[in-house]
Coordinates of C-alpha atoms and ligand atoms in Angstrom, one line a residue:
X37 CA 0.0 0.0 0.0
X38 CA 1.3 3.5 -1.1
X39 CA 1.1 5.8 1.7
X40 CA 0.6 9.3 0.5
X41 CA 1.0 11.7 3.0
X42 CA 4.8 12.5 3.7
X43 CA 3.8 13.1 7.5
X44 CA 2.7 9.8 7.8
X45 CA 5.7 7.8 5.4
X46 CA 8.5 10.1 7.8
X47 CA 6.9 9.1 11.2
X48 CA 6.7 5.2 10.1
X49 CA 10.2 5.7 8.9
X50 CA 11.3 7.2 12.2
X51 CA 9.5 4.4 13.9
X52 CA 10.9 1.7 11.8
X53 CA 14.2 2.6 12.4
X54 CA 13.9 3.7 15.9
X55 CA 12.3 0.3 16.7
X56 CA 15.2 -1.4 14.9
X57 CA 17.9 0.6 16.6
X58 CA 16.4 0.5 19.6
X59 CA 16.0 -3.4 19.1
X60 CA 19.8 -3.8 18.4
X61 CA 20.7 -1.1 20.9
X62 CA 19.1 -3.3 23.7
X63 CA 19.9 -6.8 22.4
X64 CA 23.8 -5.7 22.3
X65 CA 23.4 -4.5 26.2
X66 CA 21.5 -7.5 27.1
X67 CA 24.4 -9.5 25.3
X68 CA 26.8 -7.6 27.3
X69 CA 25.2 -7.7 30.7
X70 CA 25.1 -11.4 30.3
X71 CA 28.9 -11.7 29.3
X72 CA 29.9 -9.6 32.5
X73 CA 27.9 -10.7 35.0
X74 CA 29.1 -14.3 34.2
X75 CA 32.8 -13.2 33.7
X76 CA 32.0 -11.3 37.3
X77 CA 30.9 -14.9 38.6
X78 CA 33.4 -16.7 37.3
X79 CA 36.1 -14.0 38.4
X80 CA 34.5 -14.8 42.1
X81 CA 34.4 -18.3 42.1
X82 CA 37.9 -18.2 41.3
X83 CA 39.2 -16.1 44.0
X84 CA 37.0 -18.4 46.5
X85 CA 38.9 -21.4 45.2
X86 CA 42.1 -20.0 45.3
X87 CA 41.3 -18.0 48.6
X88 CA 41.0 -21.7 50.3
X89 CA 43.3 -23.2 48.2
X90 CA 45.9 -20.5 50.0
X91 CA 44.8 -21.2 53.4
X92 CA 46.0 -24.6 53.9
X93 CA 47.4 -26.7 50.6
X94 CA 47.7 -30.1 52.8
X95 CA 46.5 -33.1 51.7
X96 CA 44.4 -33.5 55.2
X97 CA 43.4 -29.7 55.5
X98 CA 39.9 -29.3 56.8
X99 CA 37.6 -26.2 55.9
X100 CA 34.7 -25.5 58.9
X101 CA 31.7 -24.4 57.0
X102 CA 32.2 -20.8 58.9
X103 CA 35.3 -20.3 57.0
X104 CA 33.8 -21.3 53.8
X105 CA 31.3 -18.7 54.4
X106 CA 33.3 -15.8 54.7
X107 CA 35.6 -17.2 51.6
X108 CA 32.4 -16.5 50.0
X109 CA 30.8 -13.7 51.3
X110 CA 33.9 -11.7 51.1
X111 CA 34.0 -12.2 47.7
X112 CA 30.5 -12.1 46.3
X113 CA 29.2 -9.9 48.9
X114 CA 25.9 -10.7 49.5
X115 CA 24.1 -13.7 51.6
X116 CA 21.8 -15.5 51.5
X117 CA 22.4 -17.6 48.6
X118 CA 22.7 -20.9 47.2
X119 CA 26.3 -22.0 47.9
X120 CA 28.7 -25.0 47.1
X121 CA 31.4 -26.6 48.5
X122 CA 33.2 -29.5 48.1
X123 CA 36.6 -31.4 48.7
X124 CA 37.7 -34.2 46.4
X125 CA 40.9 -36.6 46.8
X126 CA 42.9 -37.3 43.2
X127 CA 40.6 -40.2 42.5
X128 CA 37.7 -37.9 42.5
X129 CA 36.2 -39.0 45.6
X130 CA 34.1 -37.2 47.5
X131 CA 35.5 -36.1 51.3
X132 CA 31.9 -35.9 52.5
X133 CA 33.1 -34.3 55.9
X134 CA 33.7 -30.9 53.6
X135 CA 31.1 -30.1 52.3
X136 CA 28.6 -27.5 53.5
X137 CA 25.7 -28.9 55.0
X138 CA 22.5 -27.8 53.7
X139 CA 23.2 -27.8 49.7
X140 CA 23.1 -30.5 47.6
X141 CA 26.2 -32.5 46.4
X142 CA 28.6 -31.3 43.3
X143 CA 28.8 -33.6 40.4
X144 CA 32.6 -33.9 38.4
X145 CA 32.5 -34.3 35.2
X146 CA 35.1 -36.4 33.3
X147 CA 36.2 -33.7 31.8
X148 CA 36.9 -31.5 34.3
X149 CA 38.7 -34.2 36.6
X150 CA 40.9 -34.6 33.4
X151 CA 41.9 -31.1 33.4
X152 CA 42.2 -31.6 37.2
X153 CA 44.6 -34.0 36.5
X154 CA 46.5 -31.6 34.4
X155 CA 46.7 -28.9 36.8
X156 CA 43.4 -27.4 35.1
X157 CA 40.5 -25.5 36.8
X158 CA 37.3 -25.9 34.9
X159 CA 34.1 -24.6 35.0
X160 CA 31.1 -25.8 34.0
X161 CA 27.4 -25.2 34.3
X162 CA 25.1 -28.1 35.8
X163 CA 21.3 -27.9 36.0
X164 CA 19.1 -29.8 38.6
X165 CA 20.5 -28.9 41.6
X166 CA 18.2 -26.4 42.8
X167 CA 15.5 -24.4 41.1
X168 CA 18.3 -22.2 39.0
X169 CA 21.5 -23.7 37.4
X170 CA 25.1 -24.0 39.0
X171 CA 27.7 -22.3 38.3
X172 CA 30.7 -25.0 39.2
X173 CA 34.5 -24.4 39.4
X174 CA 36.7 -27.4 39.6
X175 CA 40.1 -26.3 40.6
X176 CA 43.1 -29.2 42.1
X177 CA 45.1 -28.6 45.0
X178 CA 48.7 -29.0 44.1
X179 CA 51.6 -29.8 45.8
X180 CA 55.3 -30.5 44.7
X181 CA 53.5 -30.7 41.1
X182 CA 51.1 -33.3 42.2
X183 CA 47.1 -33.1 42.8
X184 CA 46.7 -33.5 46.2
X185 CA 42.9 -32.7 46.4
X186 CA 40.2 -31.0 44.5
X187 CA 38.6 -28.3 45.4
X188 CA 34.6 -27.8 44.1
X189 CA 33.2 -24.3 44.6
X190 CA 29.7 -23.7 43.2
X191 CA 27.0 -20.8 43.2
X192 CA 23.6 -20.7 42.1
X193 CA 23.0 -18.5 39.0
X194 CA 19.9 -17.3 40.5
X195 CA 21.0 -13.6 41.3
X196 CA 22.0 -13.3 37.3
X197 CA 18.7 -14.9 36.0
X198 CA 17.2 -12.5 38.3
X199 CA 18.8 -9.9 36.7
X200 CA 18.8 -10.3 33.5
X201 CA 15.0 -11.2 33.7
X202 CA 14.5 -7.8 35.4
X203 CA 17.0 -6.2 32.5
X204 CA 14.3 -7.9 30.2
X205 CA 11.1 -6.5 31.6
X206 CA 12.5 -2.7 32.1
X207 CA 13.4 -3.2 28.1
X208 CA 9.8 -4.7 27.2
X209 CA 8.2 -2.4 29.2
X210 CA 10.4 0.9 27.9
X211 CA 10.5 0.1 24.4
X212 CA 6.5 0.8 23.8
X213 CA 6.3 3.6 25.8
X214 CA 9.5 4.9 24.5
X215 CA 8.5 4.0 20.8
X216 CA 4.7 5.8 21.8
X217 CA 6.6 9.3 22.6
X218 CA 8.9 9.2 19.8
X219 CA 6.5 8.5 17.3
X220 CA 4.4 11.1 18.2
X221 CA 7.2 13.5 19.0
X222 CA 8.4 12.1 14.9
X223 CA 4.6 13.2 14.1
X224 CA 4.6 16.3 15.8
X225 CA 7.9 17.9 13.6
X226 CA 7.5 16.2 10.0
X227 CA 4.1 18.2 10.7
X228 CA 5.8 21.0 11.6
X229 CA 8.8 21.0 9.1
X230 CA 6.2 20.4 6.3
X231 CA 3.8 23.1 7.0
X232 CA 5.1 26.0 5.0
X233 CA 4.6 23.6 2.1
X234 CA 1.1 23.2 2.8
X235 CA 1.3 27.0 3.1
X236 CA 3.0 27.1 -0.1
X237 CA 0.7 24.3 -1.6
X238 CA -2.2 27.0 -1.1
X239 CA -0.9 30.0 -2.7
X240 CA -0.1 28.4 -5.6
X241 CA -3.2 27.2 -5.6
X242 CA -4.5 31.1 -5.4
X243 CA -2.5 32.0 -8.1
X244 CA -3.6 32.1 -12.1
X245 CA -3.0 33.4 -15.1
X246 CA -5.2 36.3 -14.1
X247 CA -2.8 36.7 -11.1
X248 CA 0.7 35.8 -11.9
X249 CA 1.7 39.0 -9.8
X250 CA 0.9 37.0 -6.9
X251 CA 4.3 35.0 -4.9
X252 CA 4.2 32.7 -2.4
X253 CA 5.5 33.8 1.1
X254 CA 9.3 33.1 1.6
X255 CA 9.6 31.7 5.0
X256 CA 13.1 33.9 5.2
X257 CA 14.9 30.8 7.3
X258 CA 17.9 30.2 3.7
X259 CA 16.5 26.0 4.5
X260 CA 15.7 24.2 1.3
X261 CA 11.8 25.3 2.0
X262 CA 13.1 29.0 1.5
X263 CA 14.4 28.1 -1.1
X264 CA 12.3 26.3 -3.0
X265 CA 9.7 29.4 -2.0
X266 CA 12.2 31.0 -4.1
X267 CA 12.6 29.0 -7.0
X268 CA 8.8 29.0 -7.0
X269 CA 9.0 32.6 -6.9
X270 CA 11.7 32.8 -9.5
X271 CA 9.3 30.5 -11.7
X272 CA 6.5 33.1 -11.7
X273 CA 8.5 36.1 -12.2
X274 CA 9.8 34.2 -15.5
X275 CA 5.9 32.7 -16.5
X276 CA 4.6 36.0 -15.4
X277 CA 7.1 38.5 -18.1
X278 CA 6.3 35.2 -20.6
X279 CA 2.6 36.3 -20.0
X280 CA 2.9 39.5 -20.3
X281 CA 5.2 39.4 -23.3
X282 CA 2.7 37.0 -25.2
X283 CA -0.5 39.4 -24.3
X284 CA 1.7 41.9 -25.9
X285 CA 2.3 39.8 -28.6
X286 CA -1.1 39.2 -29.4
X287 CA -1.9 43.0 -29.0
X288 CA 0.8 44.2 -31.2
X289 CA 0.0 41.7 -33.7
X290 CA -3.7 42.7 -33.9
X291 CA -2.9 46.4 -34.2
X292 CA -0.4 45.7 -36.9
X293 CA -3.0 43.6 -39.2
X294 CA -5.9 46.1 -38.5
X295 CA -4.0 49.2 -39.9
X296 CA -3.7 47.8 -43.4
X297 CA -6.5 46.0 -43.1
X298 CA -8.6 49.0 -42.7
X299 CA -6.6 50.7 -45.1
X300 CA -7.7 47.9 -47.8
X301 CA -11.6 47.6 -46.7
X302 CA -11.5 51.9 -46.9
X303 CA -10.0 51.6 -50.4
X304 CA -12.5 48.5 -51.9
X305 CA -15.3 51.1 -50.7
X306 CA -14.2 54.2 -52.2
X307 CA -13.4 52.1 -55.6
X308 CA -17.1 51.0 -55.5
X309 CA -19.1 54.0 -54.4
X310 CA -19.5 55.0 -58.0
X311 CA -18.2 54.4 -61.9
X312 CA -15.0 54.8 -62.5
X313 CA -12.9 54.6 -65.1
X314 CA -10.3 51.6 -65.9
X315 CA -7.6 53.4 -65.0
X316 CA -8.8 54.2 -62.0
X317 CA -10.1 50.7 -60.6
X318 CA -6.4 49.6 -61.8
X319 CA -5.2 52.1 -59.2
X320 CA -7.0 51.0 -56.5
X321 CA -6.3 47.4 -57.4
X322 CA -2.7 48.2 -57.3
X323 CA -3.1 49.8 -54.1
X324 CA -5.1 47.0 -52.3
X325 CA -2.8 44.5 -53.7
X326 CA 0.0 46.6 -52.1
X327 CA -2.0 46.5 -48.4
X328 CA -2.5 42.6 -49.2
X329 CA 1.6 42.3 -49.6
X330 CA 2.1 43.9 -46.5
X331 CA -0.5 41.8 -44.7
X332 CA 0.9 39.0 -45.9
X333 CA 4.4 40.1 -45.2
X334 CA 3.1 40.4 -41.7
X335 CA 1.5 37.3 -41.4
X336 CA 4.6 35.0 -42.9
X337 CA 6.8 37.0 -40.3
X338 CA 4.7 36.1 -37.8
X339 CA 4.0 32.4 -38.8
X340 CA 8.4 32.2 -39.0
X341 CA 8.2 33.8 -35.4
X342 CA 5.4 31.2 -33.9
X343 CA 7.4 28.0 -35.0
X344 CA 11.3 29.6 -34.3
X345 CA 9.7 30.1 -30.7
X346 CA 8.1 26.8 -31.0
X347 CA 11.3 25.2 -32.3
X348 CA 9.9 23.6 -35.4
X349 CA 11.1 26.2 -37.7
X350 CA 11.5 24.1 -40.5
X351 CA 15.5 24.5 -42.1
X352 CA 16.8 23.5 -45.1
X353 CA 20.4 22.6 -44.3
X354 CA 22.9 22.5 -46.5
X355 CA 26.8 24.1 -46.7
X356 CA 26.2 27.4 -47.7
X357 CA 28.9 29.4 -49.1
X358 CA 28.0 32.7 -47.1
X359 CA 29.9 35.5 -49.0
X360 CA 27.6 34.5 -51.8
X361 CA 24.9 34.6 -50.2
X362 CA 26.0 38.5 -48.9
X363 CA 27.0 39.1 -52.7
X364 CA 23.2 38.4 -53.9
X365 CA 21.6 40.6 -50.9
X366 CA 24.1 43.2 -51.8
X367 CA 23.4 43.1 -55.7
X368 CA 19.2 43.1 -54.8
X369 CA 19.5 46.3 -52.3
X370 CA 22.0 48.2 -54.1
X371 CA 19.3 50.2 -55.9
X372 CA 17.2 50.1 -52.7
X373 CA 20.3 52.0 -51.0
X374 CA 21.2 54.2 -54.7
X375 CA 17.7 55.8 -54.4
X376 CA 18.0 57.2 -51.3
X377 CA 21.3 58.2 -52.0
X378 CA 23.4 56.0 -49.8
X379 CA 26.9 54.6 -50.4
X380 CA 26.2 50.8 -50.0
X381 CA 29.6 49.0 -50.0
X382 CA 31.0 45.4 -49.8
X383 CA 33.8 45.1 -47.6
X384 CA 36.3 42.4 -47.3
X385 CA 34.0 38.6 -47.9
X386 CA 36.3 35.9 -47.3
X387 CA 35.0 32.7 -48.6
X388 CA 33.5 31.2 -45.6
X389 CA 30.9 28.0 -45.5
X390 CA 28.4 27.3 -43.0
X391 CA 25.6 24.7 -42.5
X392 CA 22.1 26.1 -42.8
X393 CA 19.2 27.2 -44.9
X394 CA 20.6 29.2 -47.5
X395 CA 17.2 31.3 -48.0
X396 CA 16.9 31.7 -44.4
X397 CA 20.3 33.2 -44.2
X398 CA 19.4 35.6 -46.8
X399 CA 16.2 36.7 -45.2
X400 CA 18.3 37.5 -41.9
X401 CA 20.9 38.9 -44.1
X402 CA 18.3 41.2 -46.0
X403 CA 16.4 42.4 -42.9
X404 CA 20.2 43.8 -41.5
X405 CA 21.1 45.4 -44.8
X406 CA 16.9 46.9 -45.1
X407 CA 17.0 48.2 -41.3
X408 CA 21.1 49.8 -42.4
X409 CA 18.8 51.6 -45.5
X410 CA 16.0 52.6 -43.7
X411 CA 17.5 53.9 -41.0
X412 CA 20.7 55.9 -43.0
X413 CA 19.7 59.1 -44.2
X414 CA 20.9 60.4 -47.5
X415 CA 24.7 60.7 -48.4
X416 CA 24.6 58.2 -45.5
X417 CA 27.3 55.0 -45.8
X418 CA 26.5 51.1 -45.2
X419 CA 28.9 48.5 -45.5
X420 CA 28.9 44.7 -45.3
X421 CA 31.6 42.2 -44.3
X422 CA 32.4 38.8 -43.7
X423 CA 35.4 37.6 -41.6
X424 CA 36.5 34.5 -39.7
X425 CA 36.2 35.1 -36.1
X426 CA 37.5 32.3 -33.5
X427 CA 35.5 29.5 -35.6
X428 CA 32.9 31.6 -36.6
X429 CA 31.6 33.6 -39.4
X430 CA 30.5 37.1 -38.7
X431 CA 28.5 38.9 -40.9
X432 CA 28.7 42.6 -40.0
X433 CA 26.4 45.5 -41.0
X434 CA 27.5 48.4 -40.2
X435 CA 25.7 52.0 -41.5
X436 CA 26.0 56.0 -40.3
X437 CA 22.2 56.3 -39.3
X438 CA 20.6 57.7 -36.5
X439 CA 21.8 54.8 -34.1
X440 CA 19.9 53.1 -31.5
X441 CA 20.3 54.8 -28.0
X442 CA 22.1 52.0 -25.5
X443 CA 19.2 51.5 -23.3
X444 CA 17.3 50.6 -26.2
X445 CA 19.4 48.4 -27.5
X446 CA 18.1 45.1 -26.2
X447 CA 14.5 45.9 -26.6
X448 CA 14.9 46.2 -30.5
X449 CA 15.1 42.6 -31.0
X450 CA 11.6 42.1 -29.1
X451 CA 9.0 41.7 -31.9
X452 CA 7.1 44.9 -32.8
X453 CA 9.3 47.5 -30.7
X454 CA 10.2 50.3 -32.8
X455 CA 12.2 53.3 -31.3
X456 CA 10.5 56.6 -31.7
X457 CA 12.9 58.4 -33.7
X458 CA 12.9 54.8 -36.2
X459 CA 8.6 55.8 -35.9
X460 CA 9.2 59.1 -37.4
X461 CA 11.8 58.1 -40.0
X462 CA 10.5 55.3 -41.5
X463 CA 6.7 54.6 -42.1
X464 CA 7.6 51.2 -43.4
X465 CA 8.4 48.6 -40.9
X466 CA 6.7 46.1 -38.5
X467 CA 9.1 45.9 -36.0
X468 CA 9.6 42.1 -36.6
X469 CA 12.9 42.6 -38.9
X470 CA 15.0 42.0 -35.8
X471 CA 13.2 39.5 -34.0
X472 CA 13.2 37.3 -37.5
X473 CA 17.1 37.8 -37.6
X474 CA 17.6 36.6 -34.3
X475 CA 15.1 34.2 -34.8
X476 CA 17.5 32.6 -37.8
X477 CA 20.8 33.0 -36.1
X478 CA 19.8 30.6 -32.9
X479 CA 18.3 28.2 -35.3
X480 CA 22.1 28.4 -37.0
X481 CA 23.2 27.8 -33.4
X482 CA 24.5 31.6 -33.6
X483 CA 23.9 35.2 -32.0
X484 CA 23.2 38.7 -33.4
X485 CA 25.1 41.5 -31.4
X486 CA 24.3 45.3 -31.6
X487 CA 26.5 48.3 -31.4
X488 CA 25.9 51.7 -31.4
X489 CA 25.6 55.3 -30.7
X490 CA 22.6 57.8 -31.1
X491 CA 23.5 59.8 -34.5
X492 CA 26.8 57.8 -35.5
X493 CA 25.7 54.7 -36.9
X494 CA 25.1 51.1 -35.8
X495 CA 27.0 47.8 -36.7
X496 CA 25.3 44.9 -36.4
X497 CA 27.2 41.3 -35.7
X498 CA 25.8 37.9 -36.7
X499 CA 28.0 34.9 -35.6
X500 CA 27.5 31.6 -37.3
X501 CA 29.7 28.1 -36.7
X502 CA 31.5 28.2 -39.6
X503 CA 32.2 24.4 -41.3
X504 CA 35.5 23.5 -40.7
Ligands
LIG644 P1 11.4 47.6 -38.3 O1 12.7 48.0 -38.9 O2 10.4 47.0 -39.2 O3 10.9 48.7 -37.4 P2 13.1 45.8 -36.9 O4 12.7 44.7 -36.0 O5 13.8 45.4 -38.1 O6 11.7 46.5 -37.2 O7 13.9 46.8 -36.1 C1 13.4 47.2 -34.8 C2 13.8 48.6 -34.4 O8 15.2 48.6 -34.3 C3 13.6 49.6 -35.5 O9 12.3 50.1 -35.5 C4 14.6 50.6 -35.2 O10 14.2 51.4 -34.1 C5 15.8 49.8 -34.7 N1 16.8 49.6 -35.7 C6 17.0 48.4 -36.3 N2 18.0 48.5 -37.2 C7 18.5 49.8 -37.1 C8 19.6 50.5 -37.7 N3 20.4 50.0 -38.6 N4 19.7 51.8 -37.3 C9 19.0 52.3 -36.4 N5 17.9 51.7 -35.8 C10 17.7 50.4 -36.1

């Protein structure tokens, strides 16, 4: 089952591993508590053993039980308790007059009377003695390197059973509880940490096209909510200018067909209102067919625009020898530039090839050298060029017009903005030269560059990957 709420997958994650940590936490301290308190038992017995071992090693030593018991309680510490003791000869017979009444009698093992026979203490554990198993250490009196006797101390494991029984209920009762308070503590902050983005969650919801102003509230704390508030933020600024560019668009665009639109409709009337003569209706013919270019013009700038921004701007790729395709623009505009009096020069073209859509390349090529003519006034000069630059071709155009002040200079390439003083010069013009060019250099995979000054001139710079 997929659990949808983060909240909820956190908490059974914190619980999971908490539980599991927890788990190994308190198996590895139950594991050690075992190992000590035997090693502590052990350690005990041993220093019993020896302690009467010391106190007499003859063969025909005798231990009253009263001594036994303070071998014992001085090192385990504590009485009551289930206590053994017990004196064997070599053989492994019992010496029934040493052993403290009241407790029940040690069994020896085989192998610990081996080991015995060595020189060996053992230990062992025996069950059935009493209502908790015996902890048993064999240990052989020596003397002159011989076994002399065997000494049998034993203690009931009871205390450590106890204990670790009591270790085991603290756990099971803890752990719950523990778990309970965690989880709900776990709860408490994912539901906490998380709820800016339910914040967040609703003001995008708030938010539409109608009112991409709008942000959502950055919680100010530089965490990775902040900042994905920001990038949210950051998002709307960028869908918000896209908006507002596109309304534009649309506005600009409407405007623009409606002028010659209304020019053509106005014309058509006045050619119908009454009889004219041939002549005439050819006039007006001539005329509308001139608005129906310019719409048309309009429109297939627009369409290029659409797909370019759409990326399926269809391309005819081939190598394309640039400098001729310069040479043809230059040899189609020359008159363009002769009647308004303008010096139109080729500069230096150095035979440079690049992949891409060779009519394309002229468009973009044409709309540079058309803006250079437009914008020159008479006696004015325009040259063209073509050079290798770092792996690139760059076309320049470079005229003496009325220039394009700096802090409009990034503006121009938006479709349909126009500069006022480019308004008064030049009635032709939809403002969509530019954006077309710029349009044609990305899909070459290059960039269109502006310089310029107010009353000296402009150069424009187109760079292209040349084919190597
Ligand atoms: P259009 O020329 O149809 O107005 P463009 O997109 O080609 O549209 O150019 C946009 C604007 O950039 C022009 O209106 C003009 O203000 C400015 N511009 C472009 N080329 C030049 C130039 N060579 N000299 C001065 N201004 C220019």
């Amino acid at each position: 089952m997929y659990i949808r709420s983060i909240r909820t997958r956190l908490t059974i994650w914190y619980i999971s591993l908490l539980t599991f940590t927890l788990l190994i936490v308190g198996g590895a301290a139950f594991g050690l508590l075992s190992y000590s308190l035997s090693h502590e038992m052990d350690n005990a017995l041993d220093s019993v053993a020896r302690a009467l071992v010391e106190r007499d090693q003859s063969p025909t030593a005798t231990f009253p039980p009263s001594e036994i018991d303070q071998a014992f309680r001085r090192f385990f510490g504590f009485s009551p308790w289930d206590r053994y003791f017990q004196m064997r000869d070599p053989s492994g017979n019992r010496d029934e007059r040493q052993s403290l009444p009241s407790t029940g009698k040690l069994p020896l093992s085989k192998k610990a009377l081996d080991n015995a026979m060595k020189g060996l203490s053992s230990f062992e554990t025996v069950e059935g003695l009493g209502e908790y198993p015996v902890r048993i250490l064999t240990m052989p009196v020596m003397e002159s390197r011989r076994v002399v006797n065997m000494i049998q101390v034993g203690m009931s494991l009871k205390s450590i059973e106890e204990t670790k029984l009591r270790f085991l209920l603290i756990m099971a009762g803890a752990l719950p509880v523990g778990l309970v308070l965690a989880s709900t503590g776990g709860w408490l902050l994912a539901h906490r940490a998380l709820k800016p983005v339910d914040q967040m969650a609703a003001a995008a919801r708030r938010i539409s096209a109608e009112h991409l102003s709008q942000r959502v509230d950055e919680p100010g704390t530089g965490d990775e909510l902040d900042n994905l508030a920001k990038t949210l933020n950051q998002m709307l600024s960028r869908l918000d200018a896209a908006f507002v560019q596109v309304r534009r668009f649309s506005t600009d665009a409407s405007h623009e067909l409606q002028t010659p639109l209304t020019v053509l409709k106005g014309e058509l009337e006045v050619g119908l209102r009454s009889t004219r003569t041939p002549q005439e209706y050819r006039a007006t013919l001539e005329s509308a067919l001139e608005e129906v270019d310019r719409i048309a013009h309009l429109v297939d700038g627009l369409l290029l625009l659409a797909r370019a921004e759409a990326g399926v701007l269809k391309m005819d790729r081939q190598e394309v020898d640039l400098g001729q395709v310069l040479e043809e623009v230059y040899f189609r505009l020359k008159p363009l530039a002769e009647a308004d009096s303008i010096e139109f020069r080729l500069g230096s073209i150095e035979p440079l090839r690049v992949k891409g859509d060779c009519e394309r390349l002229q468009r973009m090529t044409t709309n540079l050298v058309d803006n250079a003519i437009k914008y020159t006034g008479a006696k004015g000069r325009i040259t063209v060029e073509l050079k290798r630059e770092n792996g690139w071709a760059s076309i320049v155009v470079s005229d003496s017009g009325i220039g394009i002040p700096s802090e409009e200079q990034e503006q121009i390439f938006q479709a349909f903005y126009r500069t006022s003083e480019a308004r008064r010069l030049a009635q032709r013009g939809t403002g969509l030269g530019l954006s077309i060019a710029q349009s044609i250099a990305a899909a070459h995979g290059g960039t269109i560059r502006v310089e310029s000054a107010p009353g000296r001139g402009s150069s424009f710079k187109v760079l292209i990957p040349v084919v190597s």
